[in-house]
mmCIF file of C-alpha atoms in Angstrom:
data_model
loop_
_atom_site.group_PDB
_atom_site.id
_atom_site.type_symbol
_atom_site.label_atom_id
_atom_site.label_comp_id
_atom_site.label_asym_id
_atom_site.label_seq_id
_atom_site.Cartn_x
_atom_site.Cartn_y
_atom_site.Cartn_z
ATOM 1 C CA UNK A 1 -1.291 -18.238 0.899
ATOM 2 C CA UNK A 2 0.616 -15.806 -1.381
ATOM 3 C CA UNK A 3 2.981 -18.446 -2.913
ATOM 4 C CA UNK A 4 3.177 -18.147 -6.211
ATOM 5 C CA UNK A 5 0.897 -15.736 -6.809
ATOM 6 C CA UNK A 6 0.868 -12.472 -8.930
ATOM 7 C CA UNK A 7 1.169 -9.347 -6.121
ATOM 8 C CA UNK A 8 0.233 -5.716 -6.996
ATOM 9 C CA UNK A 9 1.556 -3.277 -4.558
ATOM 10 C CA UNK A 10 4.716 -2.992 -1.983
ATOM 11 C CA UNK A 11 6.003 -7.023 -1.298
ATOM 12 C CA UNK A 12 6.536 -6.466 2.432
ATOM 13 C CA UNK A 13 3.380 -4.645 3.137
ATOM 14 C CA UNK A 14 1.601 -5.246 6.668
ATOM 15 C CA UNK A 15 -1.922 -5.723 4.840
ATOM 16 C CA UNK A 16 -2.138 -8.395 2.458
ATOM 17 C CA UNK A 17 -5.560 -8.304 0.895
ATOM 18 C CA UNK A 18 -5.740 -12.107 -0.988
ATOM 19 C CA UNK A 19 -8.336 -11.676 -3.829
ATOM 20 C CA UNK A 20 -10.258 -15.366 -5.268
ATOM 21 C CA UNK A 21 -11.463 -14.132 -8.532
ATOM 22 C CA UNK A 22 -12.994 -15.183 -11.926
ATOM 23 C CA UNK A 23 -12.707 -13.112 -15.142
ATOM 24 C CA UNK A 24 -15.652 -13.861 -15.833
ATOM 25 C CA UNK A 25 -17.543 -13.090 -13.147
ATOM 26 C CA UNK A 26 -19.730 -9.644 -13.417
ATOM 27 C CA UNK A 27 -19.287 -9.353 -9.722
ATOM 28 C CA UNK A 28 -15.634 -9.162 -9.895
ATOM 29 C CA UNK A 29 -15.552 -6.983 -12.852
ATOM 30 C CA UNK A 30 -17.718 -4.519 -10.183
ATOM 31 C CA UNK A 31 -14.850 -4.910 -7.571
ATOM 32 C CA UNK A 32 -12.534 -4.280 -10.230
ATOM 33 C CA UNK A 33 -12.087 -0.463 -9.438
ATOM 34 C CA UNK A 34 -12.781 -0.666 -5.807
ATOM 35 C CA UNK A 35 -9.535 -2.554 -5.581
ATOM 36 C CA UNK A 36 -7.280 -0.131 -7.656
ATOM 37 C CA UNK A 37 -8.629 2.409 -5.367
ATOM 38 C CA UNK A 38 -7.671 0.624 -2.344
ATOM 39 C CA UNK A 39 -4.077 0.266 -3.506
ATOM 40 C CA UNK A 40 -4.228 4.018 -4.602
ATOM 41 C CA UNK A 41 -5.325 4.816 -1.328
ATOM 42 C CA UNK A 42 -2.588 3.055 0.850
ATOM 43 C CA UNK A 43 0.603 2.742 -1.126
ATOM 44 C CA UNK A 44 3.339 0.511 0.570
ATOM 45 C CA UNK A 45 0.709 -0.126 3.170
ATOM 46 C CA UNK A 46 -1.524 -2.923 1.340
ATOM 47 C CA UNK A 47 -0.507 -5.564 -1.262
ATOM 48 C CA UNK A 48 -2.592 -7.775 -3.319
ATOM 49 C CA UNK A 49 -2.145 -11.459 -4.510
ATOM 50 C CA UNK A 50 -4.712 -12.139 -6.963
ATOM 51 C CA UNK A 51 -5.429 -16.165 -6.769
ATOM 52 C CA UNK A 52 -8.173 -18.193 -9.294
ATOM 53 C CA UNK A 53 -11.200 -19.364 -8.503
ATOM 54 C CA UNK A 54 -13.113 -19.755 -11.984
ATOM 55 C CA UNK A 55 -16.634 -20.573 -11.408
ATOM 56 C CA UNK A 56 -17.131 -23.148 -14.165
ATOM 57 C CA UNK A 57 -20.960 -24.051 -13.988
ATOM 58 C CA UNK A 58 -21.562 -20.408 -14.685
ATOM 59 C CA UNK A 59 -18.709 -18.994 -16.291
ATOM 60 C CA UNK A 60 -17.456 -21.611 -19.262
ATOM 61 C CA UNK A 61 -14.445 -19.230 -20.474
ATOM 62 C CA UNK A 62 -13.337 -18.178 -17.055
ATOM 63 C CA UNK A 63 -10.617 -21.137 -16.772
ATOM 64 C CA UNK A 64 -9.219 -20.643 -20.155
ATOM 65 C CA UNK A 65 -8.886 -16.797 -19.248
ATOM 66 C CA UNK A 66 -6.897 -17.913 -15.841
ATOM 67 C CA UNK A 67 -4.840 -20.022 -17.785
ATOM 68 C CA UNK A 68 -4.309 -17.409 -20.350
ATOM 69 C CA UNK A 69 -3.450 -14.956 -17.354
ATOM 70 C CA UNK A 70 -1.070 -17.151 -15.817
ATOM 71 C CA UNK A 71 0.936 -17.154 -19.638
ATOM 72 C CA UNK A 72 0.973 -13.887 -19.673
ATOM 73 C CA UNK A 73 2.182 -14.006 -16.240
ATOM 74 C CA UNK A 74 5.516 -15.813 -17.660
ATOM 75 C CA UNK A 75 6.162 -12.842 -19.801
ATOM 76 C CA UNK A 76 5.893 -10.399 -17.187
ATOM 77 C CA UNK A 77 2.582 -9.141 -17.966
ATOM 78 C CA UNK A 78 -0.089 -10.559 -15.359
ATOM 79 C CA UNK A 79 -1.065 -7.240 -13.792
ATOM 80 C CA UNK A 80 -1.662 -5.730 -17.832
ATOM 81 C CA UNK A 81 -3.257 -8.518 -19.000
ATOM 82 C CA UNK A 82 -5.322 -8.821 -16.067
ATOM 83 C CA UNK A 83 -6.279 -5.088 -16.475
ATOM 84 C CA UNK A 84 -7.570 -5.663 -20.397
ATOM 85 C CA UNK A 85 -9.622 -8.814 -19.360
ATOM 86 C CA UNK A 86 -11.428 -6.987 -16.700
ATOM 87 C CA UNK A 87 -11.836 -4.534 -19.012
ATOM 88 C CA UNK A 88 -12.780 -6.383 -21.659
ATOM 89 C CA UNK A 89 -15.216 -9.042 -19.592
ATOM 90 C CA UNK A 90 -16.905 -11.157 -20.858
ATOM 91 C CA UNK A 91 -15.210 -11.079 -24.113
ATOM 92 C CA UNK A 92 -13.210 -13.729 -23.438
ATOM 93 C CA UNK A 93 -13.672 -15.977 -26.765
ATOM 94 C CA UNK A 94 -10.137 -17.748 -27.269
ATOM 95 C CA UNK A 95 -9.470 -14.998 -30.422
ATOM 96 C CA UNK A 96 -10.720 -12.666 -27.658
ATOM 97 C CA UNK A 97 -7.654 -13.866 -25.747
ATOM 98 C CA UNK A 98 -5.343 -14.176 -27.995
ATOM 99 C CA UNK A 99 -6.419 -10.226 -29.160
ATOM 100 C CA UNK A 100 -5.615 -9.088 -25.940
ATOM 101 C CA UNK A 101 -2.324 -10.728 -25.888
ATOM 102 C CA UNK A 102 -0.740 -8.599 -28.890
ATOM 103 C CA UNK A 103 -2.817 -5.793 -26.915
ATOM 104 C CA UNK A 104 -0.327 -5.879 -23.818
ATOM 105 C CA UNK A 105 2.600 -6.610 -26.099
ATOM 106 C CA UNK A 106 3.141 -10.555 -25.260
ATOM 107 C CA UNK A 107 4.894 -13.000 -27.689
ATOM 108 C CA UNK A 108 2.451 -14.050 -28.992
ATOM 109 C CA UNK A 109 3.437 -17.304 -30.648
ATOM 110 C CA UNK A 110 4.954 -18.195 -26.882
ATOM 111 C CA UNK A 111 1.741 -16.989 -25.551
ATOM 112 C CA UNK A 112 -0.383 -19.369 -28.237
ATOM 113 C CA UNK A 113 2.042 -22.232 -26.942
ATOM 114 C CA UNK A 114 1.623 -21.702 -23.188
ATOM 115 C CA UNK A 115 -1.847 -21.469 -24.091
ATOM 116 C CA UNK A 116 -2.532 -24.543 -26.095
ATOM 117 C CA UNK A 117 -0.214 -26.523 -23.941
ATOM 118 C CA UNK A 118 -2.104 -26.412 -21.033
ATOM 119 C CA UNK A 119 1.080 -25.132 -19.051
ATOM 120 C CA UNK A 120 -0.993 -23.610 -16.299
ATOM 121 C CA UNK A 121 -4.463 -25.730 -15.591
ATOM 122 C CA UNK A 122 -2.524 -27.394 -12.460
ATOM 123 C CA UNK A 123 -1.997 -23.568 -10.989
ATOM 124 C CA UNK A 124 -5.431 -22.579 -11.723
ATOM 125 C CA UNK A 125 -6.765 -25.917 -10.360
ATOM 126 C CA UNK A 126 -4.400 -25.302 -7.053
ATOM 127 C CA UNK A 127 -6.033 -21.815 -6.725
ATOM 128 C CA UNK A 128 -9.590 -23.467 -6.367
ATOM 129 C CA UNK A 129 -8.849 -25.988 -4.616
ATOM 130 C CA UNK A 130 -7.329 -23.664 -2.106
ATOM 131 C CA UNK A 131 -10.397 -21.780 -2.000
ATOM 132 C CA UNK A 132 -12.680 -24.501 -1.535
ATOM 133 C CA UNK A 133 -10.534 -25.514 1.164
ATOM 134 C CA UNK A 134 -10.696 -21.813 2.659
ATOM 135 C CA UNK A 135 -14.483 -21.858 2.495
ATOM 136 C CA UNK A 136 -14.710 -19.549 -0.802
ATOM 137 C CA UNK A 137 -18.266 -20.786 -2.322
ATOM 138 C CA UNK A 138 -18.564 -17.163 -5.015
ATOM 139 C CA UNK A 139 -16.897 -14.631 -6.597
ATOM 140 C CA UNK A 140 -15.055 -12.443 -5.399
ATOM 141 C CA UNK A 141 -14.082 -13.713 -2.320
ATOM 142 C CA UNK A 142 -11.321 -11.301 -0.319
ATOM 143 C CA UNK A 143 -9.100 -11.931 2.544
ATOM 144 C CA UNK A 144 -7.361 -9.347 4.181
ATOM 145 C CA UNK A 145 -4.984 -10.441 6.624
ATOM 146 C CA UNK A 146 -6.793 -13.801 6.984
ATOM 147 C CA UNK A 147 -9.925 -11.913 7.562
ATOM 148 C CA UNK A 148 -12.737 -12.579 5.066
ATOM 149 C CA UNK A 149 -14.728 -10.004 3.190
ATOM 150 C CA UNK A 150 -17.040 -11.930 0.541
ATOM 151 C CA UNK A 151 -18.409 -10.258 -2.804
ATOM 152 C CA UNK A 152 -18.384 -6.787 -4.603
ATOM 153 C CA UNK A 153 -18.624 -4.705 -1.398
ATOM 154 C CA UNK A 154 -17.998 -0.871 -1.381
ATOM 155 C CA UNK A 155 -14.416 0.557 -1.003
ATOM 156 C CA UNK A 156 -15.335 1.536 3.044
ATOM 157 C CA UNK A 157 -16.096 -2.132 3.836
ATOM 158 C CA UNK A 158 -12.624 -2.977 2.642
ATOM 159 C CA UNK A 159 -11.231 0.918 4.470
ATOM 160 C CA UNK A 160 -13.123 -0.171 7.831
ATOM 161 C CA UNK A 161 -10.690 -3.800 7.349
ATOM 162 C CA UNK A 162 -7.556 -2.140 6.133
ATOM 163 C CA UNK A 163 -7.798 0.666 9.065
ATOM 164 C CA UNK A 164 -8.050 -2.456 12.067
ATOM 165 C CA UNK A 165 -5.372 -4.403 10.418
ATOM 166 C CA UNK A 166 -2.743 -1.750 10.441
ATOM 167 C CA UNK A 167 -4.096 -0.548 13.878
ATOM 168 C CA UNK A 168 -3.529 -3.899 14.820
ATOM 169 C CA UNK A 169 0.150 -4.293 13.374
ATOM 170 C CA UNK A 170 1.549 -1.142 14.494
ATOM 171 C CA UNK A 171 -0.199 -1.973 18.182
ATOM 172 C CA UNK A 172 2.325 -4.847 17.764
ATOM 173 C CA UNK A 173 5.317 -3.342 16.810
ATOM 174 C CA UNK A 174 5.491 -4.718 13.564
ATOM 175 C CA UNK A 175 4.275 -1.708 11.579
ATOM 176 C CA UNK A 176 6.492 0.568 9.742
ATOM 177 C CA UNK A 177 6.909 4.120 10.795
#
């Protein structure tokens, strides 16, 4: 499921590529610029909904980033806040956070309040338990279309998936011209 999640790319595109991620996560910091390319590669053709899955035996700040993610996600700032912790990984000390808050331009006393508040641990713990329920056991975990492609895999493993799934749709008349 999309619901509530942040989505990069054209809403009503036939390939939705669902990405379980932790910012923590080296792995995910690898796939990092695969998926920008694979949005750069198929504008209005492939959106993706970026969903939690913090891997908290490993990764003891990936949570608190999520949750940080998700408050900058009330100010309209996911995707760039998203972008600096990926960038910044695994700096992700709470003055790390809160850094990389006045970085993207947040309020940052609304951001510190969201933060320390809590406002988001039910979302984050919805995403994993979603994930568990969907099988996801590491990081990143990708779904494209329903389809599952599992860990840092190079951009034509994710081309080979994109290129049946809109065969597939416009074989159905559902594609878009």
């Amino acid at each position: 499921s999309t619901d509530g999640a942040p989505i990069r790319g054209t809403p009503d595109a036939p390939v939705t590529v669902v990405e379980f991620s932790d910012f923590e996560c080296p792995f995910c910091k690898q796939s990092y610029p695969t998926v920008k390319q694979v949005l750069e590669r198929y504008p209005g053709k492939v959106r993706l909904a970026y969903r939690d899955f913090p891997l908290d035996s490993i990764h003891p700040q990936a949570r608190r980033a999520a949750e940080a993610a998700r408050c900058a996600h009330d100010q309209g700032k996911f995707w760039e806040y998203h972008d600096v912790l990926f960038n910044q990984s695994p700096q992700l000390a709470a003055q790390d956070l809160r850094r990389y808050a006045e970085q993207v331009g947040l309020d940052v006393t609304k951001f510190d309040g969201c933060v320390a508040a809590g406002a988001h641990k039910a979302g984050v713990q919805r995403d994993l338990d979603e994930g568990n329920r969907l099988g996801v056991t590491g990081t990143p975990a990708f779904f494209i279309n329903g389809r599952s492609l599992q860990g840092a895999q190079p951009l034509d493993a994710f081309t080979r998936l994109i290129e049946q799934e809109l065969a597939r749709v416009a074989a159905s008349g559902k594609g878009k011209e």
